[in-house]
XYZ file of C-alpha atoms in Angstrom:
615
model
C 129.880 115.768 83.466
C 128.258 118.000 86.086
C 125.117 119.980 85.407
C 127.033 123.290 85.612
C 129.747 122.253 83.190
C 127.069 120.782 80.899
C 125.195 124.095 80.668
C 128.474 126.034 80.355
C 129.457 123.869 77.409
C 126.101 124.474 75.703
C 126.450 128.221 76.319
C 129.948 128.155 74.810
C 128.625 126.482 71.652
C 125.791 129.019 71.360
C 128.254 131.875 71.758
C 130.495 130.343 69.095
C 127.515 129.988 66.748
C 126.442 133.592 67.119
C 130.001 134.868 66.805
C 130.295 133.216 63.417
C 126.854 134.141 62.094
C 125.910 137.449 63.665
C 129.090 138.853 65.108
C 130.218 140.014 68.546
C 127.590 142.781 68.750
C 124.752 140.252 68.499
C 126.310 138.190 71.291
C 126.456 141.275 73.524
C 122.778 141.964 72.839
C 121.851 138.422 73.861
C 123.809 138.777 77.107
C 122.182 142.165 77.794
C 118.659 140.823 77.230
C 119.454 137.990 79.622
C 121.320 139.806 82.381
C 119.234 143.003 82.760
C 115.900 141.291 83.547
C 117.748 138.849 85.796
C 119.428 141.665 87.753
C 116.088 143.481 88.180
C 114.462 140.262 89.332
C 117.235 139.575 91.866
C 117.115 143.161 93.181
C 113.356 142.854 93.673
C 113.841 139.591 95.601
C 116.568 141.153 97.746
C 114.432 144.235 98.523
C 111.359 142.234 99.488
C 113.491 139.771 101.480
C 115.031 142.665 103.396
C 111.585 144.126 104.170
C 110.318 140.720 105.284
C 113.392 140.190 107.465
C 113.206 143.645 109.106
C 109.446 143.408 109.666
C 109.692 139.891 111.049
C 112.557 140.862 113.379
C 110.676 143.904 114.680
C 107.455 141.950 115.233
C 109.271 139.184 117.073
C 111.040 141.713 119.300
C 107.740 143.404 120.151
C 106.064 140.084 120.898
C 108.987 139.060 123.108
C 108.792 142.325 125.035
C 105.025 141.973 125.529
C 105.365 138.318 126.492
C 108.158 139.150 128.976
C 105.946 141.749 130.667
C 103.036 139.323 130.837
C 105.091 136.419 132.155
C 106.603 138.606 134.881
C 103.224 140.115 135.847
C 101.278 136.876 135.935
C 104.219 134.917 137.295
C 104.213 137.218 140.302
C 100.434 136.833 140.609
C 100.740 133.052 140.547
C 103.411 133.239 143.236
C 101.088 135.407 145.379
C 98.151 133.024 144.806
C 100.252 130.056 145.937
C 101.598 132.107 148.868
C 98.038 132.965 149.899
C 97.295 129.256 150.098
C 100.467 128.707 152.102
C 99.440 131.461 154.582
C 96.820 129.049 155.924
C 99.678 126.958 157.323
C 101.194 130.122 158.872
C 97.878 130.939 160.564
C 97.696 127.460 162.089
C 101.343 127.732 163.056
C 100.763 130.979 164.967
C 97.820 129.439 166.824
C 99.985 126.442 167.835
C 102.783 128.715 169.059
C 100.378 130.889 171.046
C 98.483 127.922 172.496
C 101.649 125.973 173.378
C 101.111 123.287 170.766
C 97.348 122.945 171.129
C 94.543 123.851 168.720
C 91.029 123.758 170.131
C 88.081 123.584 167.769
C 90.344 122.608 164.817
C 87.423 121.849 162.506
C 85.864 125.274 163.058
C 89.144 127.095 162.432
C 89.986 124.959 159.373
C 86.476 125.412 157.981
C 86.867 129.183 158.156
C 90.193 128.964 156.309
C 88.875 126.777 153.472
C 88.283 128.023 149.919
C 87.486 126.505 146.535
C 91.189 126.048 145.773
C 91.922 124.203 149.058
C 91.434 120.432 149.101
C 92.166 119.921 152.827
C 93.842 121.366 155.939
C 95.896 119.025 158.145
C 97.912 118.841 161.371
C 100.846 116.440 161.771
C 102.278 116.425 165.351
C 105.745 114.793 165.282
C 105.276 114.374 161.531
C 102.259 112.045 161.857
C 99.012 113.327 160.311
C 96.304 113.175 162.976
C 93.765 115.869 162.051
C 92.312 116.465 158.561
C 89.559 118.831 157.505
C 87.357 117.890 155.900
C 87.809 114.401 157.294
C 85.279 112.753 154.975
C 87.144 111.039 152.119
C 90.579 111.946 153.484
C 91.047 109.181 156.058
C 93.848 107.598 154.027
C 95.876 110.785 154.409
C 96.696 110.027 158.066
C 100.251 108.798 157.630
C 103.714 109.133 159.199
C 105.321 111.746 156.940
C 108.799 111.466 158.462
C 109.101 107.747 157.767
C 106.933 107.455 154.644
C 108.693 106.032 151.570
C 107.526 108.792 149.196
C 107.277 111.742 151.586
C 109.949 110.994 154.202
C 113.061 112.503 152.615
C 111.505 115.841 151.702
C 109.636 116.047 155.017
C 112.848 115.476 156.973
C 114.501 118.177 154.852
C 111.765 120.658 155.869
C 112.129 119.654 159.524
C 115.925 119.876 159.596
C 116.213 123.090 157.569
C 113.320 125.035 159.109
C 111.761 125.664 155.693
C 108.403 125.287 153.988
C 108.345 122.587 151.314
C 105.870 121.856 148.504
C 105.421 118.385 147.011
C 103.510 117.415 143.872
C 101.559 117.566 141.766
C 99.918 114.243 142.611
C 96.551 112.729 141.793
C 93.796 113.341 144.344
C 91.416 110.557 145.220
C 88.569 113.039 144.957
C 89.647 113.841 141.370
C 92.076 116.326 139.896
C 95.578 117.115 141.131
C 97.020 118.694 144.244
C 100.199 120.111 145.792
C 101.014 119.463 149.450
C 102.451 122.391 151.455
C 104.164 121.383 154.724
C 105.159 124.127 157.173
C 107.389 122.922 160.064
C 106.410 124.179 163.554
C 108.980 124.633 166.352
C 108.133 125.278 170.038
C 110.231 125.889 173.132
C 110.262 123.658 176.177
C 110.398 124.820 179.805
C 114.135 125.311 179.541
C 113.794 127.504 176.456
C 115.112 124.884 174.101
C 113.529 124.703 170.691
C 112.025 121.428 169.564
C 110.180 120.205 166.497
C 106.436 120.042 167.105
C 105.308 118.828 163.657
C 103.761 120.244 160.475
C 100.822 122.395 159.558
C 99.693 121.236 156.126
C 97.446 122.448 153.348
C 96.635 120.603 150.108
C 96.221 123.088 147.232
C 94.096 122.109 144.233
C 95.785 122.458 140.830
C 95.066 124.491 138.744
C 92.360 126.053 140.942
C 94.911 127.861 143.122
C 96.140 129.968 140.172
C 93.159 129.625 137.801
C 92.527 133.390 137.559
C 96.023 134.049 136.224
C 96.154 131.250 133.667
C 92.618 132.009 132.496
C 93.626 135.612 131.807
C 96.765 134.493 129.954
C 94.760 132.055 127.845
C 92.336 134.839 126.893
C 95.319 136.966 125.865
C 96.384 134.230 123.421
C 99.226 132.498 125.250
C 100.278 128.887 125.789
C 101.771 128.404 129.262
C 103.594 125.941 131.514
C 104.164 126.037 135.290
C 106.864 123.801 136.719
C 108.878 123.413 139.912
C 111.970 121.590 141.069
C 111.364 118.008 142.223
C 112.903 118.786 145.606
C 114.893 121.592 147.240
C 118.156 119.771 146.450
C 117.263 119.022 142.818
C 117.786 121.014 139.608
C 115.256 118.901 137.696
C 111.940 120.604 136.954
C 108.605 118.790 137.033
C 105.536 120.179 135.250
C 102.833 121.318 137.669
C 100.341 122.418 135.031
C 100.388 123.410 131.360
C 98.083 124.330 128.501
C 97.210 121.930 125.693
C 99.476 123.562 123.109
C 103.270 123.506 122.827
C 105.428 126.200 124.417
C 108.005 126.726 121.668
C 110.935 129.020 122.524
C 109.103 130.437 125.568
C 109.978 133.413 127.738
C 110.099 132.549 131.433
C 109.818 133.987 134.940
C 111.313 132.237 137.963
C 110.456 132.621 141.629
C 111.201 130.840 144.894
C 108.838 129.378 147.480
C 110.683 128.056 150.514
C 113.843 126.449 149.159
C 112.216 125.371 145.900
C 112.435 127.088 142.514
C 109.369 127.610 140.340
C 109.342 128.497 136.652
C 106.508 130.045 134.620
C 106.829 129.953 130.793
C 104.623 131.460 128.097
C 104.511 131.430 124.279
C 102.033 133.176 121.965
C 99.561 130.663 120.521
C 100.094 132.110 117.060
C 103.886 131.913 117.432
C 106.448 134.673 117.572
C 105.818 135.786 113.987
C 103.047 138.053 112.748
C 101.785 135.593 110.149
C 99.186 137.964 108.665
C 101.736 140.673 108.002
C 104.215 138.225 106.523
C 101.533 136.801 104.207
C 100.806 140.304 102.932
C 104.491 140.944 102.250
C 104.931 137.537 100.600
C 101.911 138.365 98.445
C 103.680 141.530 97.407
C 106.754 139.429 96.573
C 104.689 137.070 94.403
C 103.101 140.027 92.605
C 106.473 141.611 91.945
C 107.853 138.278 90.747
C 104.924 137.872 88.376
C 105.430 141.351 86.936
C 109.141 140.704 86.494
C 108.368 137.386 84.831
C 106.130 139.192 82.324
C 108.925 141.644 81.579
C 111.337 138.788 80.815
C 108.774 136.704 78.910
C 109.839 137.903 75.460
C 113.461 136.849 75.966
C 112.466 133.553 77.624
C 110.164 132.575 74.738
C 112.440 133.780 71.931
C 115.836 132.685 73.291
C 115.548 130.363 76.267
C 113.169 127.958 74.523
C 115.510 127.757 71.585
C 118.455 126.919 73.848
C 116.326 124.375 75.734
C 115.331 122.598 72.530
C 118.954 122.523 71.433
C 119.929 120.882 74.716
C 117.109 118.350 74.438
C 118.126 117.522 70.871
C 121.617 116.669 72.118
C 120.683 114.855 75.335
C 119.738 111.216 75.911
C 116.392 111.258 77.760
C 117.076 108.076 79.790
C 120.558 108.816 81.119
C 120.671 112.647 80.953
C 124.038 112.607 79.183
C 124.734 113.486 75.542
C 123.196 111.352 72.824
C 125.280 110.310 69.824
C 124.502 113.508 67.910
C 125.385 115.750 70.844
C 128.559 113.839 71.735
C 129.854 113.847 68.164
C 129.121 117.560 67.741
C 130.808 118.684 70.947
C 133.729 116.262 70.594
C 134.348 117.607 67.081
C 134.304 121.211 68.285
C 136.545 120.529 71.293
C 139.182 118.729 69.201
C 139.045 121.405 66.454
C 139.453 124.125 69.070
C 142.577 122.413 70.528
C 144.052 120.408 67.601
C 147.487 120.071 69.251
C 146.177 118.838 72.595
C 146.026 115.168 73.547
C 142.657 113.430 73.937
C 141.632 109.910 74.920
C 138.360 108.504 73.578
C 136.730 105.388 75.037
C 133.841 103.170 73.928
C 132.192 100.801 76.394
C 129.122 98.597 76.608
C 127.430 96.252 79.068
C 128.403 92.590 78.817
C 125.455 90.295 78.025
C 123.026 93.203 78.097
C 120.508 91.221 76.057
C 120.486 88.624 78.859
C 119.468 91.334 81.352
C 116.600 92.474 79.082
C 115.402 88.922 78.403
C 115.525 87.725 82.018
C 114.435 90.844 83.921
C 112.654 92.892 81.278
C 113.494 96.134 79.506
C 112.586 98.291 82.514
C 115.417 96.742 84.504
C 117.697 96.940 81.483
C 117.000 100.686 81.478
C 117.911 100.780 85.176
C 121.261 99.179 84.407
C 121.891 101.782 81.671
C 120.962 104.663 83.967
C 123.099 103.321 86.827
C 126.060 102.990 84.456
C 125.598 106.589 83.264
C 125.322 107.793 86.878
C 128.547 105.982 87.808
C 130.270 107.620 84.809
C 129.134 111.074 85.924
C 130.308 110.417 89.477
C 133.670 108.872 88.527
C 135.043 110.999 85.686
C 136.134 114.661 86.074
C 133.724 117.467 85.205
C 135.529 118.326 81.953
C 135.046 114.793 80.563
C 132.539 114.546 77.704
C 130.079 111.678 78.254
C 127.625 110.243 75.756
C 125.406 107.299 74.883
C 125.786 106.062 71.316
C 122.620 104.006 71.531
C 121.538 100.728 73.058
C 124.042 99.787 75.762
C 127.064 101.498 74.115
C 128.540 104.594 75.772
C 131.385 106.926 74.807
C 133.829 109.118 76.732
C 136.221 111.892 75.648
C 138.931 112.891 78.158
C 140.535 116.250 77.175
C 144.194 117.135 77.862
C 144.921 113.507 78.620
C 147.406 110.937 77.296
C 147.223 107.146 77.127
C 149.403 106.739 80.230
C 147.327 109.215 82.246
C 144.035 107.607 81.221
C 145.076 103.967 81.577
C 144.807 103.693 85.376
C 141.624 105.762 85.462
C 139.831 103.667 82.827
C 141.038 100.387 84.357
C 139.668 101.500 87.749
C 136.320 102.454 86.253
C 136.018 99.117 84.456
C 136.606 97.234 87.706
C 134.286 99.498 89.714
C 131.292 97.427 90.994
C 128.107 98.146 89.045
C 124.632 96.845 89.766
C 120.899 97.398 89.395
C 118.082 96.643 91.822
C 115.551 93.913 91.081
C 112.788 93.179 93.619
C 114.850 94.570 96.486
C 118.094 92.766 95.576
C 121.185 94.163 93.891
C 122.366 92.327 90.743
C 125.856 92.990 89.431
C 126.685 93.599 85.786
C 129.983 94.128 84.004
C 131.353 96.214 81.132
C 133.922 95.994 78.366
C 135.894 99.118 77.397
C 138.256 100.031 74.579
C 140.117 103.324 74.224
C 142.502 105.183 71.921
C 144.602 108.363 71.982
C 144.539 111.426 69.712
C 146.705 112.393 67.835
C 148.920 109.324 68.424
C 146.665 106.925 66.504
C 144.140 109.259 64.846
C 144.124 112.567 62.983
C 140.462 113.436 63.610
C 137.498 112.570 65.786
C 135.970 109.963 63.458
C 139.216 108.051 63.176
C 139.744 108.274 66.940
C 136.340 106.711 67.625
C 136.996 103.924 65.096
C 140.223 103.083 66.906
C 138.379 102.952 70.251
C 135.760 100.720 68.613
C 138.493 98.363 67.391
C 139.869 98.110 70.932
C 136.354 97.383 72.276
C 135.888 94.668 69.646
C 139.208 93.136 70.712
C 138.208 92.907 74.391
C 134.873 91.343 73.347
C 136.785 88.656 71.488
C 138.888 87.906 74.573
C 136.251 87.173 77.190
C 134.650 90.578 77.861
C 134.683 92.262 81.309
C 137.898 94.141 80.753
C 139.644 97.215 79.435
C 142.125 97.437 76.568
C 143.938 100.220 74.684
C 144.096 100.477 70.900
C 147.324 99.335 69.275
C 148.530 99.065 65.701
C 147.039 96.145 63.830
C 143.615 96.114 65.484
C 140.709 96.426 63.095
C 137.198 97.623 63.845
C 135.240 94.599 62.698
C 131.512 94.226 62.397
C 130.661 92.684 65.747
C 128.618 89.794 64.469
C 126.272 87.777 66.617
C 125.064 84.253 66.224
C 121.597 85.570 65.499
C 119.834 83.781 68.354
C 118.525 85.492 71.442
C 117.997 83.947 74.829
C 114.268 84.361 74.300
C 114.420 82.437 71.005
C 116.243 79.528 72.599
C 114.045 79.509 75.734
C 110.808 79.414 73.750
C 111.853 76.848 71.126
C 114.200 74.514 73.006
C 112.576 71.010 72.854
C 112.338 70.549 76.601
C 111.152 72.103 79.855
C 113.801 73.836 81.926
C 114.260 76.269 84.800
C 117.131 78.305 86.255
C 117.504 78.809 90.002
C 120.111 79.886 92.578
C 122.293 77.032 93.881
C 122.087 77.850 97.579
C 121.290 75.326 100.306
C 119.640 77.938 102.512
C 118.221 80.434 100.009
C 117.429 78.945 96.603
C 115.631 81.360 94.266
C 113.858 80.708 90.949
C 115.078 83.034 88.190
C 113.488 81.674 85.021
C 111.217 78.990 83.549
C 110.573 78.530 79.831
C 107.162 78.138 78.198
C 107.614 74.378 77.867
C 107.968 74.014 81.640
C 104.986 76.294 82.334
C 102.828 74.300 79.910
C 103.959 70.949 81.335
C 103.264 71.991 84.955
C 100.052 73.922 84.261
C 101.198 77.406 85.318
C 99.527 80.249 83.444
C 102.682 82.349 83.284
C 105.952 82.857 85.110
C 104.374 85.360 87.525
C 101.917 82.688 88.688
C 104.816 80.239 89.084
C 106.756 82.739 91.213
C 103.675 83.558 93.310
C 102.592 79.958 94.041
C 106.121 78.689 94.732
C 107.329 81.865 96.480
C 110.187 81.730 93.933
C 111.658 78.647 95.635
C 112.626 75.400 93.834
C 112.016 73.548 97.125
C 108.299 74.351 96.823
C 108.128 72.505 93.476
C 109.017 69.209 95.230
C 106.367 67.161 97.019
C 106.685 67.881 100.745
C 107.489 64.324 101.840
C 110.340 64.197 99.293
C 111.875 67.645 99.862
C 114.522 66.733 102.421
C 115.562 63.554 100.596
C 115.792 65.223 97.165
C 117.742 68.241 98.429
C 120.148 65.975 100.333
C 120.660 63.858 97.199
C 121.349 66.924 95.040
C 123.924 68.407 97.405
C 125.534 65.047 98.079
C 126.279 64.760 94.375
C 127.530 68.342 94.237
C 129.751 67.870 97.302
C 131.216 64.747 95.675
C 132.326 66.854 92.702
C 129.550 65.996 90.249
C 128.372 69.091 88.357
C 125.672 67.023 86.592
C 122.999 65.002 88.358
C 119.801 63.093 87.604
C 116.992 63.187 90.152
C 113.585 61.482 90.116
C 110.808 63.106 92.186
C 107.191 64.317 92.120
C 106.788 67.892 90.864
C 103.989 70.179 92.031
C 101.590 71.447 89.353
C 99.706 74.742 89.465
C 96.504 73.020 90.606
C 98.269 71.443 93.598
C 98.538 67.932 92.107
C 101.856 66.197 91.467
C 103.346 64.214 88.594
C 106.529 62.164 88.337
C 109.534 63.807 86.628
C 113.194 63.146 85.945
C 115.391 66.235 86.139
C 118.858 66.627 84.691
C 120.635 69.450 86.543
C 123.951 71.181 86.039
C 125.576 73.649 88.407
C 127.502 76.541 86.829
C 129.136 79.743 88.036
C 127.347 82.936 86.963
C 129.092 86.329 87.247
C 125.756 87.902 88.161
C 124.392 85.417 90.714
C 127.197 83.150 91.837
C 126.376 79.447 91.459
C 123.131 78.588 89.628
C 121.383 75.376 88.546
C 120.249 74.823 84.947
C 117.669 72.024 85.148
C 116.011 70.133 82.284
C 112.766 68.208 83.119
C 111.237 65.117 81.514
C 107.815 63.643 82.299
C 108.614 60.237 83.815
C 105.487 58.516 82.501
C 105.741 60.018 79.002
C 109.404 59.103 78.844
C 108.706 55.459 79.689
C 105.850 55.228 77.179
C 107.983 56.830 74.455
C 110.984 54.582 75.042
C 108.885 51.414 75.389
C 107.217 52.145 72.050
C 110.585 52.635 70.372
C 112.088 49.468 71.768
C 108.927 47.526 70.921
C 109.359 48.491 67.270
């Protein structure tokens, strides 16, 4: 049953109660006391949400407008600052053109052109760098740009397309980063034909070349990023320089230098929202909510608490479905309200639930119960009434449903895989289910449930793990038990035994009784699991492991379900003693094939039998 239908059902019962005891007018008063404060509360939320939305939208628009103006202004400044650095190459170019490809006193001219944002000035006749200022520390820069592996392609592009190119940023040997600007120079020969002379080059320091602009932007509270295309023919941008923070949803300004595109992006450090203003408005919202809560306090205390306690009194705390009291009450009311309709009631429980509790503990038994309830809620329609009678017994009421309509559904649910998790592994469990139809076999709810109980008892008598419908002649007997629990047998059986998974590759210890723990010196089963890593193999002396395992599986493969093995068993203190084990392999519905193994102390057994025969 879904949460919504659950609450609706409770509300329907409350309405029915007040109709009978206080009349329709009282019901209307309850609805009024509930709905009016709720409407006021929702209107207050809507009003504040609208104010927050409008204010936030306006603030973001204003910040975008301001940021767009700043990015355009400082983007243009950055372009001019880079262009000013590039003008050095134009100055050298004009000198070369006027002096017919010669520059006299290069160091003097370059020294006058230098600034703090310039790393070096270079000349590259025929694309080969020959002159660098300052020369000290830049000797390695004298390379053939046209044929260089990293610089050749872009340098040839500048030469062939008569355009300035920028390359970088790259790490400078002197520290920091730089961008290389290469300006191709063309001269005319005696016949007036143009020819490629080489490059005038300037290395710009990053971010020194545009430090004034980014410093101003940082002071204004912006994160920024400057990037350029990898090459004139590329659409991929490479970051030239950026601030430490992230530029989320930035506004941008693009510009072109030569044939390359540059992009300048900015984002307010505090984001696009006015956080202070929003906090004030949210504070107003919290204040309004508090005031509205006070106004509705009387109804909440007087009415809501009462309804909550009624729900809790009818709900099973472990599974969050109806308990026996709640199920019986609602089932009675539903059938009385529609006495001519058809209903199907089902009772089900977990097969060998006591085994789960004894082996894994009650916490994992509770997990199995909760998983079963969750699978019921997921499988059955929302109008189905679900309950837990107690222990591992559950009940279902399907309204407007006949035996034929319910049969397939209940059979499918019975066969649906069910499991609980234990130490990271899923362990399957199974259910038995009996069901009956109203009014075919019963005239009231109590009789209907007794018929379902009789059907459940019948399936228990015929092997469990199944689903059966009630038929004439079945009787709801007292489901007697032998009176022994697994724990009783395990603790008082006159012998030491263990249970483990029968798997050649992945054997796993499941259980050891107190007799075995005492005989082998383990404090408790947790210590046994820890020292053996839950593996039967680790109970066998190392030099015997392969032989013993081979002997066990040889007998199994030959069709023997029982075997006797003699080996040395590891005690808790690391010593070994001689044992004879009698093992039997069986099929378990939960774990597949498992070994049940009974142990006898080899020495004690010989002493005992020798004494008997001697007498």
